[in-house]
mmCIF file with all atom_site columns, C-alpha atoms in Angstrom:
data_model
loop_
_atom_site.group_PDB
_atom_site.id
_atom_site.type_symbol
_atom_site.label_atom_id
_atom_site.label_alt_id
_atom_site.label_comp_id
_atom_site.label_asym_id
_atom_site.label_entity_id
_atom_site.label_seq_id
_atom_site.pdbx_PDB_ins_code
_atom_site.Cartn_x
_atom_site.Cartn_y
_atom_site.Cartn_z
_atom_site.occupancy
_atom_site.B_iso_or_equiv
_atom_site.pdbx_formal_charge
_atom_site.auth_seq_id
_atom_site.auth_comp_id
_atom_site.auth_asym_id
_atom_site.auth_atom_id
_atom_site.pdbx_PDB_model_num
ATOM 1   C CA . UNK A 1 1   ? -10.052 62.085 -61.547 1.00 0.00 ? 241 UNK A CA 1
ATOM 2   C CA . UNK A 1 2   ? -9.941  65.309 -63.710 1.00 0.00 ? 242 UNK A CA 1
ATOM 3   C CA . UNK A 1 3   ? -5.996  64.606 -63.832 1.00 0.00 ? 243 UNK A CA 1
ATOM 4   C CA . UNK A 1 4   ? -6.406  61.259 -64.773 1.00 0.00 ? 244 UNK A CA 1
ATOM 5   C CA . UNK A 1 5   ? -8.928  62.322 -67.891 1.00 0.00 ? 245 UNK A CA 1
ATOM 6   C CA . UNK A 1 6   ? -6.691  64.606 -68.614 1.00 0.00 ? 246 UNK A CA 1
ATOM 7   C CA . UNK A 1 7   ? -3.848  62.579 -68.830 1.00 0.00 ? 247 UNK A CA 1
ATOM 8   C CA . UNK A 1 8   ? -5.407  59.609 -70.626 1.00 0.00 ? 248 UNK A CA 1
ATOM 9   C CA . UNK A 1 9   ? -6.645  62.380 -73.340 1.00 0.00 ? 249 UNK A CA 1
ATOM 10  C CA . UNK A 1 10  ? -2.887  63.860 -73.472 1.00 0.00 ? 250 UNK A CA 1
ATOM 11  C CA . UNK A 1 11  ? -2.236  59.928 -74.226 1.00 0.00 ? 251 UNK A CA 1
ATOM 12  C CA . UNK A 1 12  ? -4.960  59.306 -76.696 1.00 0.00 ? 252 UNK A CA 1
ATOM 13  C CA . UNK A 1 13  ? -3.885  62.669 -78.377 1.00 0.00 ? 253 UNK A CA 1
ATOM 14  C CA . UNK A 1 14  ? -0.427  61.017 -78.841 1.00 0.00 ? 254 UNK A CA 1
ATOM 15  C CA . UNK A 1 15  ? -1.617  57.475 -79.711 1.00 0.00 ? 255 UNK A CA 1
ATOM 16  C CA . UNK A 1 16  ? -4.768  58.892 -82.193 1.00 0.00 ? 256 UNK A CA 1
ATOM 17  C CA . UNK A 1 17  ? -5.134  62.184 -84.125 1.00 0.00 ? 257 UNK A CA 1
ATOM 18  C CA . UNK A 1 18  ? -1.813  63.675 -83.752 1.00 0.00 ? 258 UNK A CA 1
ATOM 19  C CA . UNK A 1 19  ? -0.411  60.568 -85.144 1.00 0.00 ? 259 UNK A CA 1
ATOM 20  C CA . UNK A 1 20  ? -1.324  61.884 -88.353 1.00 0.00 ? 260 UNK A CA 1
ATOM 21  C CA . UNK A 1 21  ? -0.350  64.959 -87.933 1.00 0.00 ? 261 UNK A CA 1
ATOM 22  C CA . UNK A 1 22  ? 3.032   64.068 -86.842 1.00 0.00 ? 262 UNK A CA 1
ATOM 23  C CA . UNK A 1 23  ? 3.753   61.376 -89.113 1.00 0.00 ? 263 UNK A CA 1
ATOM 24  C CA . UNK A 1 24  ? 5.656   62.819 -92.295 1.00 0.00 ? 264 UNK A CA 1
ATOM 25  C CA . UNK A 1 25  ? 5.313   59.262 -93.589 1.00 0.00 ? 265 UNK A CA 1
ATOM 26  C CA . UNK A 1 26  ? 1.648   59.890 -94.977 1.00 0.00 ? 266 UNK A CA 1
ATOM 27  C CA . UNK A 1 27  ? 3.890   62.615 -97.285 1.00 0.00 ? 267 UNK A CA 1
ATOM 28  C CA . UNK A 1 28  ? 7.356   60.472 -97.318 1.00 0.00 ? 268 UNK A CA 1
ATOM 29  C CA . UNK A 1 29  ? 6.363   57.302 -98.597 1.00 0.00 ? 269 UNK A CA 1
ATOM 30  C CA . UNK A 1 30  ? 9.966   55.928 -97.618 1.00 0.00 ? 270 UNK A CA 1
ATOM 31  C CA . UNK A 1 31  ? 9.802   56.692 -93.852 1.00 0.00 ? 271 UNK A CA 1
ATOM 32  C CA . UNK A 1 32  ? 7.572   54.920 -91.780 1.00 0.00 ? 272 UNK A CA 1
ATOM 33  C CA . UNK A 1 33  ? 7.063   54.525 -87.723 1.00 0.00 ? 273 UNK A CA 1
ATOM 34  C CA . UNK A 1 34  ? 8.065   58.689 -87.301 1.00 0.00 ? 274 UNK A CA 1
ATOM 35  C CA . UNK A 1 35  ? 4.678   58.772 -85.602 1.00 0.00 ? 275 UNK A CA 1
ATOM 36  C CA . UNK A 1 36  ? 5.490   55.901 -83.318 1.00 0.00 ? 276 UNK A CA 1
ATOM 37  C CA . UNK A 1 37  ? 8.955   57.193 -82.205 1.00 0.00 ? 277 UNK A CA 1
ATOM 38  C CA . UNK A 1 38  ? 7.728   60.467 -81.660 1.00 0.00 ? 278 UNK A CA 1
ATOM 39  C CA . UNK A 1 39  ? 5.043   59.466 -79.351 1.00 0.00 ? 279 UNK A CA 1
ATOM 40  C CA . UNK A 1 40  ? 7.697   57.282 -77.044 1.00 0.00 ? 280 UNK A CA 1
ATOM 41  C CA . UNK A 1 41  ? 9.969   60.357 -76.826 1.00 0.00 ? 281 UNK A CA 1
ATOM 42  C CA . UNK A 1 42  ? 6.772   62.752 -76.177 1.00 0.00 ? 282 UNK A CA 1
ATOM 43  C CA . UNK A 1 43  ? 5.653   60.313 -73.707 1.00 0.00 ? 283 UNK A CA 1
ATOM 44  C CA . UNK A 1 44  ? 9.162   59.719 -71.983 1.00 0.00 ? 284 UNK A CA 1
ATOM 45  C CA . UNK A 1 45  ? 9.225   63.734 -71.962 1.00 0.00 ? 285 UNK A CA 1
ATOM 46  C CA . UNK A 1 46  ? 6.003   64.236 -70.702 1.00 0.00 ? 286 UNK A CA 1
ATOM 47  C CA . UNK A 1 47  ? 6.785   61.496 -67.807 1.00 0.00 ? 287 UNK A CA 1
ATOM 48  C CA . UNK A 1 48  ? 9.902   62.785 -67.018 1.00 0.00 ? 288 UNK A CA 1
ATOM 49  C CA . UNK A 1 49  ? 8.397   66.368 -66.277 1.00 0.00 ? 289 UNK A CA 1
ATOM 50  C CA . UNK A 1 50  ? 5.846   64.852 -64.231 1.00 0.00 ? 290 UNK A CA 1
ATOM 51  C CA . UNK A 1 51  ? 8.377   62.635 -62.098 1.00 0.00 ? 291 UNK A CA 1
ATOM 52  C CA . UNK A 1 52  ? 11.110  65.543 -61.582 1.00 0.00 ? 292 UNK A CA 1
ATOM 53  C CA . UNK A 1 53  ? 8.134   67.936 -60.556 1.00 0.00 ? 293 UNK A CA 1
ATOM 54  C CA . UNK A 1 54  ? 6.775   65.207 -57.985 1.00 0.00 ? 294 UNK A CA 1
ATOM 55  C CA . UNK A 1 55  ? 10.485  64.870 -56.874 1.00 0.00 ? 295 UNK A CA 1
ATOM 56  C CA . UNK A 1 56  ? 10.811  68.459 -55.916 1.00 0.00 ? 296 UNK A CA 1
ATOM 57  C CA . UNK A 1 57  ? 7.880   68.641 -54.458 1.00 0.00 ? 297 UNK A CA 1
ATOM 58  C CA . UNK A 1 58  ? 8.694   65.510 -52.168 1.00 0.00 ? 298 UNK A CA 1
ATOM 59  C CA . UNK A 1 59  ? 11.525  66.718 -51.465 1.00 0.00 ? 299 UNK A CA 1
ATOM 60  C CA . UNK A 1 60  ? 10.293  70.084 -49.937 1.00 0.00 ? 300 UNK A CA 1
ATOM 61  C CA . UNK A 1 61  ? 7.637   68.718 -48.150 1.00 0.00 ? 301 UNK A CA 1
ATOM 62  C CA . UNK A 1 62  ? 10.014  66.185 -46.635 1.00 0.00 ? 302 UNK A CA 1
ATOM 63  C CA . UNK A 1 63  ? 8.397   63.200 -48.238 1.00 0.00 ? 303 UNK A CA 1
ATOM 64  C CA . UNK A 1 64  ? 4.934   64.371 -48.394 1.00 0.00 ? 304 UNK A CA 1
ATOM 65  C CA . UNK A 1 65  ? 4.913   65.380 -44.613 1.00 0.00 ? 305 UNK A CA 1
ATOM 66  C CA . UNK A 1 66  ? 5.533   61.521 -43.453 1.00 0.00 ? 306 UNK A CA 1
ATOM 67  C CA . UNK A 1 67  ? 9.405   61.268 -44.490 1.00 0.00 ? 307 UNK A CA 1
ATOM 68  C CA . UNK A 1 68  ? 8.464   58.932 -47.208 1.00 0.00 ? 308 UNK A CA 1
ATOM 69  C CA . UNK A 1 69  ? 10.153  58.701 -50.767 1.00 0.00 ? 309 UNK A CA 1
ATOM 70  C CA . UNK A 1 70  ? 8.185   57.621 -53.831 1.00 0.00 ? 310 UNK A CA 1
ATOM 71  C CA . UNK A 1 71  ? 9.594   59.785 -56.823 1.00 0.00 ? 311 UNK A CA 1
ATOM 72  C CA . UNK A 1 72  ? 13.005  60.019 -55.522 1.00 0.00 ? 312 UNK A CA 1
ATOM 73  C CA . UNK A 1 73  ? 13.503  56.167 -54.279 1.00 0.00 ? 313 UNK A CA 1
ATOM 74  C CA . UNK A 1 74  ? 16.196  55.864 -56.918 1.00 0.00 ? 314 UNK A CA 1
ATOM 75  C CA . UNK A 1 75  ? 19.489  56.913 -56.157 1.00 0.00 ? 315 UNK A CA 1
ATOM 76  C CA . UNK A 1 76  ? 19.949  59.746 -58.152 1.00 0.00 ? 316 UNK A CA 1
ATOM 77  C CA . UNK A 1 77  ? 23.454  60.590 -57.956 1.00 0.00 ? 317 UNK A CA 1
ATOM 78  C CA . UNK A 1 78  ? 24.304  64.028 -56.496 1.00 0.00 ? 318 UNK A CA 1
ATOM 79  C CA . UNK A 1 79  ? 20.493  64.764 -56.422 1.00 0.00 ? 319 UNK A CA 1
ATOM 80  C CA . UNK A 1 80  ? 20.541  67.165 -58.872 1.00 0.00 ? 320 UNK A CA 1
ATOM 81  C CA . UNK A 1 81  ? 17.274  68.209 -60.892 1.00 0.00 ? 321 UNK A CA 1
ATOM 82  C CA . UNK A 1 82  ? 19.091  67.817 -63.979 1.00 0.00 ? 322 UNK A CA 1
ATOM 83  C CA . UNK A 1 83  ? 20.549  64.213 -63.234 1.00 0.00 ? 323 UNK A CA 1
ATOM 84  C CA . UNK A 1 84  ? 17.069  63.232 -62.120 1.00 0.00 ? 324 UNK A CA 1
ATOM 85  C CA . UNK A 1 85  ? 15.435  64.268 -65.442 1.00 0.00 ? 325 UNK A CA 1
ATOM 86  C CA . UNK A 1 86  ? 18.343  62.376 -67.575 1.00 0.00 ? 326 UNK A CA 1
ATOM 87  C CA . UNK A 1 87  ? 18.182  59.287 -65.476 1.00 0.00 ? 327 UNK A CA 1
ATOM 88  C CA . UNK A 1 88  ? 14.216  59.120 -66.069 1.00 0.00 ? 328 UNK A CA 1
ATOM 89  C CA . UNK A 1 89  ? 14.713  60.207 -69.433 1.00 0.00 ? 329 UNK A CA 1
ATOM 90  C CA . UNK A 1 90  ? 17.352  57.532 -70.896 1.00 0.00 ? 330 UNK A CA 1
ATOM 91  C CA . UNK A 1 91  ? 15.363  54.791 -68.932 1.00 0.00 ? 331 UNK A CA 1
ATOM 92  C CA . UNK A 1 92  ? 11.836  55.236 -70.451 1.00 0.00 ? 332 UNK A CA 1
ATOM 93  C CA . UNK A 1 93  ? 13.377  55.730 -73.870 1.00 0.00 ? 333 UNK A CA 1
ATOM 94  C CA . UNK A 1 94  ? 15.488  52.610 -73.193 1.00 0.00 ? 334 UNK A CA 1
ATOM 95  C CA . UNK A 1 95  ? 12.524  50.953 -72.321 1.00 0.00 ? 335 UNK A CA 1
ATOM 96  C CA . UNK A 1 96  ? 9.825   51.808 -74.742 1.00 0.00 ? 336 UNK A CA 1
ATOM 97  C CA . UNK A 1 97  ? 12.064  51.288 -77.955 1.00 0.00 ? 337 UNK A CA 1
ATOM 98  C CA . UNK A 1 98  ? 13.853  48.083 -76.616 1.00 0.00 ? 338 UNK A CA 1
ATOM 99  C CA . UNK A 1 99  ? 9.926   47.026 -75.854 1.00 0.00 ? 339 UNK A CA 1
ATOM 100 C CA . UNK A 1 100 ? 9.046   47.789 -79.114 1.00 0.00 ? 340 UNK A CA 1
ATOM 101 C CA . UNK A 1 101 ? 11.848  45.990 -80.954 1.00 0.00 ? 341 UNK A CA 1
ATOM 102 C CA . UNK A 1 102 ? 11.110  42.810 -78.683 1.00 0.00 ? 342 UNK A CA 1
ATOM 103 C CA . UNK A 1 103 ? 7.207   43.419 -79.840 1.00 0.00 ? 343 UNK A CA 1
ATOM 104 C CA . UNK A 1 104 ? 8.493   43.594 -83.432 1.00 0.00 ? 344 UNK A CA 1
ATOM 105 C CA . UNK A 1 105 ? 10.408  40.272 -83.369 1.00 0.00 ? 345 UNK A CA 1
ATOM 106 C CA . UNK A 1 106 ? 7.483   38.970 -81.981 1.00 0.00 ? 346 UNK A CA 1
ATOM 107 C CA . UNK A 1 107 ? 5.184   40.405 -84.401 1.00 0.00 ? 347 UNK A CA 1
ATOM 108 C CA . UNK A 1 108 ? 7.157   39.301 -87.678 1.00 0.00 ? 348 UNK A CA 1
ATOM 109 C CA . UNK A 1 109 ? 8.435   36.054 -86.537 1.00 0.00 ? 349 UNK A CA 1
ATOM 110 C CA . UNK A 1 110 ? 6.233   34.808 -83.555 1.00 0.00 ? 350 UNK A CA 1
ATOM 111 C CA . UNK A 1 111 ? 7.285   32.220 -80.529 1.00 0.00 ? 351 UNK A CA 1
ATOM 112 C CA . UNK A 1 112 ? 9.912   30.095 -82.039 1.00 0.00 ? 352 UNK A CA 1
ATOM 113 C CA . UNK A 1 113 ? 11.899  32.990 -83.224 1.00 0.00 ? 353 UNK A CA 1
ATOM 114 C CA . UNK A 1 114 ? 11.450  34.456 -79.769 1.00 0.00 ? 354 UNK A CA 1
ATOM 115 C CA . UNK A 1 115 ? 13.018  31.769 -77.866 1.00 0.00 ? 355 UNK A CA 1
ATOM 116 C CA . UNK A 1 116 ? 15.986  32.172 -80.614 1.00 0.00 ? 356 UNK A CA 1
ATOM 117 C CA . UNK A 1 117 ? 16.229  35.560 -79.761 1.00 0.00 ? 357 UNK A CA 1
ATOM 118 C CA . UNK A 1 118 ? 15.899  35.236 -76.143 1.00 0.00 ? 358 UNK A CA 1
ATOM 119 C CA . UNK A 1 119 ? 18.471  32.259 -76.547 1.00 0.00 ? 359 UNK A CA 1
ATOM 120 C CA . UNK A 1 120 ? 21.093  34.272 -78.492 1.00 0.00 ? 360 UNK A CA 1
ATOM 121 C CA . UNK A 1 121 ? 20.725  37.283 -76.384 1.00 0.00 ? 361 UNK A CA 1
ATOM 122 C CA . UNK A 1 122 ? 21.535  35.189 -73.224 1.00 0.00 ? 362 UNK A CA 1
ATOM 123 C CA . UNK A 1 123 ? 24.216  33.602 -74.833 1.00 0.00 ? 363 UNK A CA 1
ATOM 124 C CA . UNK A 1 124 ? 26.085  36.899 -75.722 1.00 0.00 ? 364 UNK A CA 1
ATOM 125 C CA . UNK A 1 125 ? 25.479  38.132 -72.290 1.00 0.00 ? 365 UNK A CA 1
ATOM 126 C CA . UNK A 1 126 ? 27.043  34.999 -70.726 1.00 0.00 ? 366 UNK A CA 1
ATOM 127 C CA . UNK A 1 127 ? 30.043  35.139 -73.239 1.00 0.00 ? 367 UNK A CA 1
ATOM 128 C CA . UNK A 1 128 ? 30.423  38.611 -72.219 1.00 0.00 ? 368 UNK A CA 1
ATOM 129 C CA . UNK A 1 129 ? 30.363  38.119 -68.893 1.00 0.00 ? 369 UNK A CA 1
ATOM 130 C CA . UNK A 1 130 ? 33.037  35.129 -69.022 1.00 0.00 ? 370 UNK A CA 1
ATOM 131 C CA . UNK A 1 131 ? 35.393  36.961 -71.763 1.00 0.00 ? 371 UNK A CA 1
ATOM 132 C CA . UNK A 1 132 ? 35.128  39.675 -68.722 1.00 0.00 ? 372 UNK A CA 1
ATOM 133 C CA . UNK A 1 133 ? 35.918  37.690 -65.623 1.00 0.00 ? 373 UNK A CA 1
ATOM 134 C CA . UNK A 1 134 ? 39.004  35.466 -67.791 1.00 0.00 ? 374 UNK A CA 1
ATOM 135 C CA . UNK A 1 135 ? 40.524  38.221 -68.832 1.00 0.00 ? 375 UNK A CA 1
ATOM 136 C CA . UNK A 1 136 ? 40.167  40.184 -65.394 1.00 0.00 ? 376 UNK A CA 1
ATOM 137 C CA . UNK A 1 137 ? 38.824  42.980 -66.618 1.00 0.00 ? 377 UNK A CA 1
ATOM 138 C CA . UNK A 1 138 ? 36.079  44.060 -64.063 1.00 0.00 ? 378 UNK A CA 1
ATOM 139 C CA . UNK A 1 139 ? 38.143  46.820 -62.831 1.00 0.00 ? 379 UNK A CA 1
ATOM 140 C CA . UNK A 1 140 ? 38.778  48.388 -66.313 1.00 0.00 ? 380 UNK A CA 1
ATOM 141 C CA . UNK A 1 141 ? 34.845  48.465 -66.567 1.00 0.00 ? 381 UNK A CA 1
ATOM 142 C CA . UNK A 1 142 ? 34.340  49.568 -62.817 1.00 0.00 ? 382 UNK A CA 1
ATOM 143 C CA . UNK A 1 143 ? 36.573  52.412 -63.674 1.00 0.00 ? 383 UNK A CA 1
ATOM 144 C CA . UNK A 1 144 ? 35.003  53.718 -66.964 1.00 0.00 ? 384 UNK A CA 1
ATOM 145 C CA . UNK A 1 145 ? 31.717  53.896 -65.564 1.00 0.00 ? 385 UNK A CA 1
ATOM 146 C CA . UNK A 1 146 ? 33.186  55.686 -62.707 1.00 0.00 ? 386 UNK A CA 1
ATOM 147 C CA . UNK A 1 147 ? 34.959  58.051 -65.225 1.00 0.00 ? 387 UNK A CA 1
ATOM 148 C CA . UNK A 1 148 ? 31.438  58.485 -67.458 1.00 0.00 ? 388 UNK A CA 1
ATOM 149 C CA . UNK A 1 149 ? 30.098  59.580 -63.984 1.00 0.00 ? 389 UNK A CA 1
ATOM 150 C CA . UNK A 1 150 ? 26.146  59.232 -63.402 1.00 0.00 ? 390 UNK A CA 1
ATOM 151 C CA . UNK A 1 151 ? 24.361  61.036 -66.138 1.00 0.00 ? 391 UNK A CA 1
ATOM 152 C CA . UNK A 1 152 ? 26.977  59.485 -68.569 1.00 0.00 ? 392 UNK A CA 1
ATOM 153 C CA . UNK A 1 153 ? 26.339  56.095 -67.634 1.00 0.00 ? 393 UNK A CA 1
ATOM 154 C CA . UNK A 1 154 ? 22.395  56.584 -68.199 1.00 0.00 ? 394 UNK A CA 1
ATOM 155 C CA . UNK A 1 155 ? 23.450  58.511 -71.342 1.00 0.00 ? 395 UNK A CA 1
ATOM 156 C CA . UNK A 1 156 ? 24.911  55.541 -72.590 1.00 0.00 ? 396 UNK A CA 1
ATOM 157 C CA . UNK A 1 157 ? 21.713  53.771 -72.499 1.00 0.00 ? 397 UNK A CA 1
ATOM 158 C CA . UNK A 1 158 ? 21.120  55.487 -75.371 1.00 0.00 ? 398 UNK A CA 1
ATOM 159 C CA . UNK A 1 159 ? 23.269  53.779 -77.661 1.00 0.00 ? 399 UNK A CA 1
ATOM 160 C CA . UNK A 1 160 ? 21.010  50.551 -77.663 1.00 0.00 ? 400 UNK A CA 1
ATOM 161 C CA . UNK A 1 161 ? 18.263  52.669 -77.328 1.00 0.00 ? 401 UNK A CA 1
ATOM 162 C CA . UNK A 1 162 ? 18.980  54.296 -80.871 1.00 0.00 ? 402 UNK A CA 1
ATOM 163 C CA . UNK A 1 163 ? 20.085  50.453 -82.090 1.00 0.00 ? 403 UNK A CA 1
ATOM 164 C CA . UNK A 1 164 ? 16.904  49.032 -80.824 1.00 0.00 ? 404 UNK A CA 1
ATOM 165 C CA . UNK A 1 165 ? 14.695  52.070 -82.537 1.00 0.00 ? 405 UNK A CA 1
ATOM 166 C CA . UNK A 1 166 ? 16.719  51.094 -86.191 1.00 0.00 ? 406 UNK A CA 1
ATOM 167 C CA . UNK A 1 167 ? 15.934  47.486 -85.582 1.00 0.00 ? 407 UNK A CA 1
ATOM 168 C CA . UNK A 1 168 ? 12.172  47.675 -84.298 1.00 0.00 ? 408 UNK A CA 1
ATOM 169 C CA . UNK A 1 169 ? 11.670  49.994 -87.642 1.00 0.00 ? 409 UNK A CA 1
ATOM 170 C CA . UNK A 1 170 ? 13.852  47.301 -89.764 1.00 0.00 ? 410 UNK A CA 1
ATOM 171 C CA . UNK A 1 171 ? 12.198  44.178 -88.867 1.00 0.00 ? 411 UNK A CA 1
ATOM 172 C CA . UNK A 1 172 ? 8.514   45.860 -88.905 1.00 0.00 ? 412 UNK A CA 1
ATOM 173 C CA . UNK A 1 173 ? 9.206   47.164 -92.487 1.00 0.00 ? 413 UNK A CA 1
ATOM 174 C CA . UNK A 1 174 ? 8.778   43.812 -93.946 1.00 0.00 ? 414 UNK A CA 1
ATOM 175 C CA . UNK A 1 175 ? 6.070   42.472 -91.762 1.00 0.00 ? 415 UNK A CA 1
ATOM 176 C CA . UNK A 1 176 ? 2.923   41.303 -93.055 1.00 0.00 ? 416 UNK A CA 1
ATOM 177 C CA . UNK A 1 177 ? -0.467  41.485 -91.150 1.00 0.00 ? 417 UNK A CA 1
ATOM 178 C CA . UNK A 1 178 ? -1.584  38.212 -89.518 1.00 0.00 ? 418 UNK A CA 1
ATOM 179 C CA . UNK A 1 179 ? -4.783  37.153 -88.502 1.00 0.00 ? 419 UNK A CA 1
ATOM 180 C CA . UNK A 1 180 ? -3.714  34.617 -86.094 1.00 0.00 ? 420 UNK A CA 1
#
């Protein structure tokens, strides 16, 4: 129970009081949302550290004495601790910032534009799949991901993560608060 209280207090600290300390937008009027980005990064680093440490303990204890696998349930390439950390950190950052950008679309434009956003996104994904299938480029895609390696594949997810962070900031920059 104390560990849960500590974790919740740490999250509250990152979300609450330290937002004012960490957010330079209080002094620099042109930069907004830095506190949110720092919160996402801080939480990702914290959860990655917990995940990796518990994965090491799990490996050393042979799955907590039962041969089970919880913190190492995802395939981690060569099972290097660094690869595990990169995979978890990139995944957490990706979902934090993609989620924030998607939520920003909803906050700014509501339901109709969310349907439009996901419709366009689905059409783009289908167009890329069709293009790769019709041109027979799937082997080239596979060899590219094989050449960048396991950790490199996760590191590539930082590109859409950064794009989502900038898009979320740009969308919310001019959003007006609504009561409904």
